[in-house]
Amino acid sequence: MNRIKEVLDEKGIKQKWLAEKLEKSYNMVNSYAQNRRQPSLEDLYKIAEILNVEAKELLVSIKELN
């Protein structure tokens, strides 16, 4: 599980913008944001860099899931 959607909302950034910066389709980024699909570690780090956050901030901790 990830927090990509929450971080985008917190920063006021659109998924379309992230898709362009990440050089991925909007549908792929939307799948990440909706947790239908998880980004690779490489893409997770790219997303974190683009959003100027630590990669761990994009992840949901196991404690939060329980």
Coordinates of N, CA, C and O in Angstrom, one line a residue:
M1 N 0.8 -1.2 0.0 CA 0.0 0.0 0.0 C 0.9 1.3 0.0 O 1.9 1.3 0.6
N2 N 0.4 2.3 -0.7 CA 1.2 3.5 -0.7 C 0.3 4.7 -0.4 O -0.9 4.6 -0.4
R3 N 0.9 5.8 -0.2 CA 0.3 7.1 0.1 C 0.4 8.1 -1.0 O 0.4 9.3 -0.7
I4 N 0.7 7.7 -2.2 CA 0.9 8.6 -3.3 C -0.2 9.6 -3.4 O 0.0 10.8 -3.5
K5 N -1.4 9.1 -3.4 CA -2.6 10.0 -3.6 C -2.7 11.1 -2.5 O -2.9 12.3 -2.7
E6 N -2.4 10.6 -1.2 CA -2.5 11.6 -0.1 C -1.4 12.6 -0.2 O -1.6 13.8 0.1
V7 N -0.2 12.2 -0.6 CA 0.9 13.2 -0.7 C 0.6 14.2 -1.9 O 0.8 15.4 -1.7
L8 N 0.1 13.7 -3.0 CA -0.3 14.6 -4.1 C -1.3 15.6 -3.6 O -1.2 16.8 -3.9
D9 N -2.3 15.1 -2.9 CA -3.4 16.0 -2.4 C -2.8 17.0 -1.4 O -3.1 18.2 -1.4
E10 N -1.9 16.6 -0.5 CA -1.3 17.5 0.5 C -0.5 18.6 -0.2 O -0.5 19.7 0.3
K11 N 0.1 18.2 -1.3 CA 1.0 19.2 -2.0 C 0.2 20.0 -3.1 O 0.8 20.8 -3.8
G12 N -1.1 19.6 -3.3 CA -1.9 20.2 -4.4 C -1.4 19.9 -5.8 O -1.5 20.8 -6.7
I13 N -0.9 18.7 -6.0 CA -0.3 18.3 -7.3 C -1.3 17.3 -7.9 O -1.8 16.5 -7.3
K14 N -1.5 17.5 -9.2 CA -2.3 16.6 -10.0 C -1.6 15.4 -10.5 O -0.4 15.4 -10.8
Q15 N -2.3 14.3 -10.6 CA -1.8 13.0 -11.1 C -1.2 13.2 -12.5 O -0.2 12.6 -12.9
K16 N -1.9 14.0 -13.3 CA -1.5 14.2 -14.7 C -0.1 14.9 -14.7 O 0.8 14.5 -15.5
W17 N 0.2 15.8 -13.8 CA 1.5 16.5 -13.8 C 2.6 15.4 -13.4 O 3.6 15.4 -14.0
L18 N 2.3 14.6 -12.4 CA 3.2 13.6 -11.9 C 3.5 12.6 -13.1 O 4.6 12.2 -13.3
A19 N 2.5 12.2 -13.8 CA 2.6 11.3 -14.9 C 3.6 11.9 -16.0 O 4.5 11.2 -16.5
E20 N 3.5 13.2 -16.3 CA 4.4 13.8 -17.2 C 5.8 13.8 -16.7 O 6.7 13.5 -17.4
K21 N 6.0 14.2 -15.4 CA 7.3 14.2 -14.9 C 8.0 12.8 -14.8 O 9.2 12.7 -14.9
L22 N 7.1 11.8 -14.5 CA 7.6 10.5 -14.4 C 7.7 9.7 -15.7 O 8.3 8.7 -15.8
E23 N 7.2 10.4 -16.7 CA 7.2 9.8 -18.1 C 6.5 8.5 -18.1 O 6.9 7.5 -18.7
K24 N 5.3 8.5 -17.4 CA 4.4 7.3 -17.4 C 3.0 7.8 -17.9 O 2.8 9.0 -17.8
S25 N 2.2 6.9 -18.2 CA 0.8 7.3 -18.6 C 0.0 7.7 -17.4 O 0.3 7.3 -16.3
Y26 N -1.0 8.6 -17.7 CA -1.8 9.0 -16.6 C -2.5 7.7 -15.9 O -2.6 7.7 -14.7
N27 N -2.9 6.8 -16.8 CA -3.5 5.6 -16.2 C -2.6 4.8 -15.3 O -3.1 4.3 -14.3
M28 N -1.3 4.8 -15.5 CA -0.4 4.1 -14.7 C -0.3 4.8 -13.3 O -0.4 4.2 -12.3
V29 N -0.1 6.1 -13.4 CA 0.0 6.9 -12.1 C -1.3 6.8 -11.4 O -1.3 6.7 -10.1
N30 N -2.5 6.8 -12.0 CA -3.7 6.7 -11.4 C -3.8 5.3 -10.7 O -4.4 5.2 -9.6
S31 N -3.3 4.3 -11.3 CA -3.3 3.0 -10.7 C -2.5 2.9 -9.4 O -2.9 2.3 -8.5
Y32 N -1.3 3.7 -9.5 CA -0.5 3.8 -8.3 C -1.3 4.5 -7.2 O -1.3 4.1 -6.0
A33 N -1.9 5.6 -7.5 CA -2.6 6.5 -6.6 C -3.8 5.8 -6.0 O -4.1 6.0 -4.8
Q34 N -4.4 4.9 -6.7 CA -5.6 4.2 -6.2 C -5.3 2.8 -5.6 O -6.1 2.1 -5.2
N35 N -4.0 2.6 -5.5 CA -3.5 1.3 -4.9 C -4.0 0.1 -5.7 O -4.1 -1.0 -5.1
R36 N -4.3 0.2 -7.0 CA -4.6 -1.0 -7.8 C -3.3 -1.6 -8.2 O -3.3 -2.8 -8.6
R37 N -2.3 -0.9 -8.3 CA -0.9 -1.4 -8.7 C 0.1 -0.6 -7.9 O -0.1 0.5 -7.5
Q38 N 1.2 -1.3 -7.6 CA 2.3 -0.7 -6.8 C 3.5 -0.4 -7.7 O 3.8 -1.2 -8.6
P39 N 4.1 0.8 -7.5 CA 5.2 1.2 -8.4 C 6.4 0.3 -8.0 O 6.5 -0.2 -6.8
S40 N 7.3 0.1 -8.9 CA 8.6 -0.6 -8.6 C 9.3 0.3 -7.7 O 9.0 1.5 -7.5
L41 N 10.3 -0.3 -7.0 CA 11.2 0.5 -6.1 C 11.8 1.7 -6.8 O 11.9 2.8 -6.3
E42 N 12.3 1.4 -8.0 CA 12.9 2.5 -8.8 C 11.9 3.6 -9.1 O 12.2 4.8 -8.9
D43 N 10.7 3.3 -9.5 CA 9.7 4.3 -9.7 C 9.3 5.0 -8.4 O 9.0 6.2 -8.4
L44 N 9.2 4.2 -7.3 CA 8.9 4.8 -6.0 C 9.9 5.9 -5.6 O 9.5 7.0 -5.2
Y45 N 11.2 5.6 -5.8 CA 12.2 6.6 -5.5 C 12.1 7.8 -6.5 O 12.4 8.9 -6.1
K46 N 11.8 7.6 -7.8 CA 11.6 8.7 -8.7 C 10.5 9.6 -8.3 O 10.6 10.8 -8.3
I47 N 9.4 8.9 -7.9 CA 8.2 9.7 -7.4 C 8.6 10.5 -6.2 O 8.2 11.7 -6.1
A48 N 9.3 9.9 -5.3 CA 9.7 10.7 -4.0 C 10.6 11.9 -4.4 O 10.4 13.0 -3.9
E49 N 11.5 11.6 -5.3 CA 12.4 12.7 -5.8 C 11.6 13.9 -6.4 O 11.8 15.0 -6.1
I50 N 10.7 13.5 -7.3 CA 9.8 14.5 -8.0 C 9.0 15.3 -7.0 O 8.9 16.5 -7.1
L51 N 8.5 14.6 -6.0 CA 7.6 15.2 -5.0 C 8.4 15.9 -3.8 O 7.8 16.5 -2.9
N52 N 9.7 15.7 -3.9 CA 10.6 16.2 -2.8 C 10.2 15.7 -1.4 O 10.0 16.5 -0.5
V53 N 10.0 14.4 -1.3 CA 9.8 13.8 -0.1 C 10.7 12.5 0.0 O 11.3 12.1 -0.9
E54 N 10.8 12.0 1.3 CA 11.5 10.7 1.4 C 10.6 9.6 0.9 O 9.4 9.7 1.1
A55 N 11.2 8.6 0.3 CA 10.4 7.5 -0.2 C 9.6 6.8 0.9 O 8.4 6.4 0.6
K56 N 10.0 6.8 2.1 CA 9.3 6.1 3.2 C 8.0 6.9 3.5 O 7.0 6.3 4.0
E57 N 7.9 8.2 3.1 CA 6.7 9.0 3.3 C 5.6 8.5 2.3 O 4.4 8.9 2.5
L58 N 6.0 7.8 1.3 CA 5.0 7.4 0.3 C 4.4 6.0 0.6 O 3.6 5.5 -0.1
L59 N 4.9 5.4 1.7 CA 4.5 4.0 2.1 C 3.6 4.0 3.3 O 3.8 4.9 4.2
V60 N 2.7 3.1 3.3 CA 1.9 2.9 4.5 C 2.6 1.9 5.4 O 2.9 0.8 4.9
S61 N 2.7 2.2 6.7 CA 3.4 1.3 7.6 C 2.5 0.1 7.9 O 1.2 0.2 7.8
I62 N 3.1 -1.0 8.3 CA 2.3 -2.2 8.6 C 1.4 -1.8 9.8 O 0.2 -2.3 9.9
K63 N 1.8 -1.0 10.7 CA 1.0 -0.6 11.9 C -0.3 0.1 11.5 O -1.3 -0.1 12.0
E64 N -0.2 0.9 10.4 CA -1.4 1.6 9.9 C -2.4 0.7 9.3 O -3.6 0.9 9.2
L65 N -1.9 -0.5 8.7 CA -2.8 -1.4 8.1 C -3.6 -2.2 9.1 O -4.7 -2.7 8.8
N66 N -3.0 -2.4 10.3 CA -3.7 -3.2 11.3 C -4.8 -2.5 12.0 O -5.1 -1.5 12.2

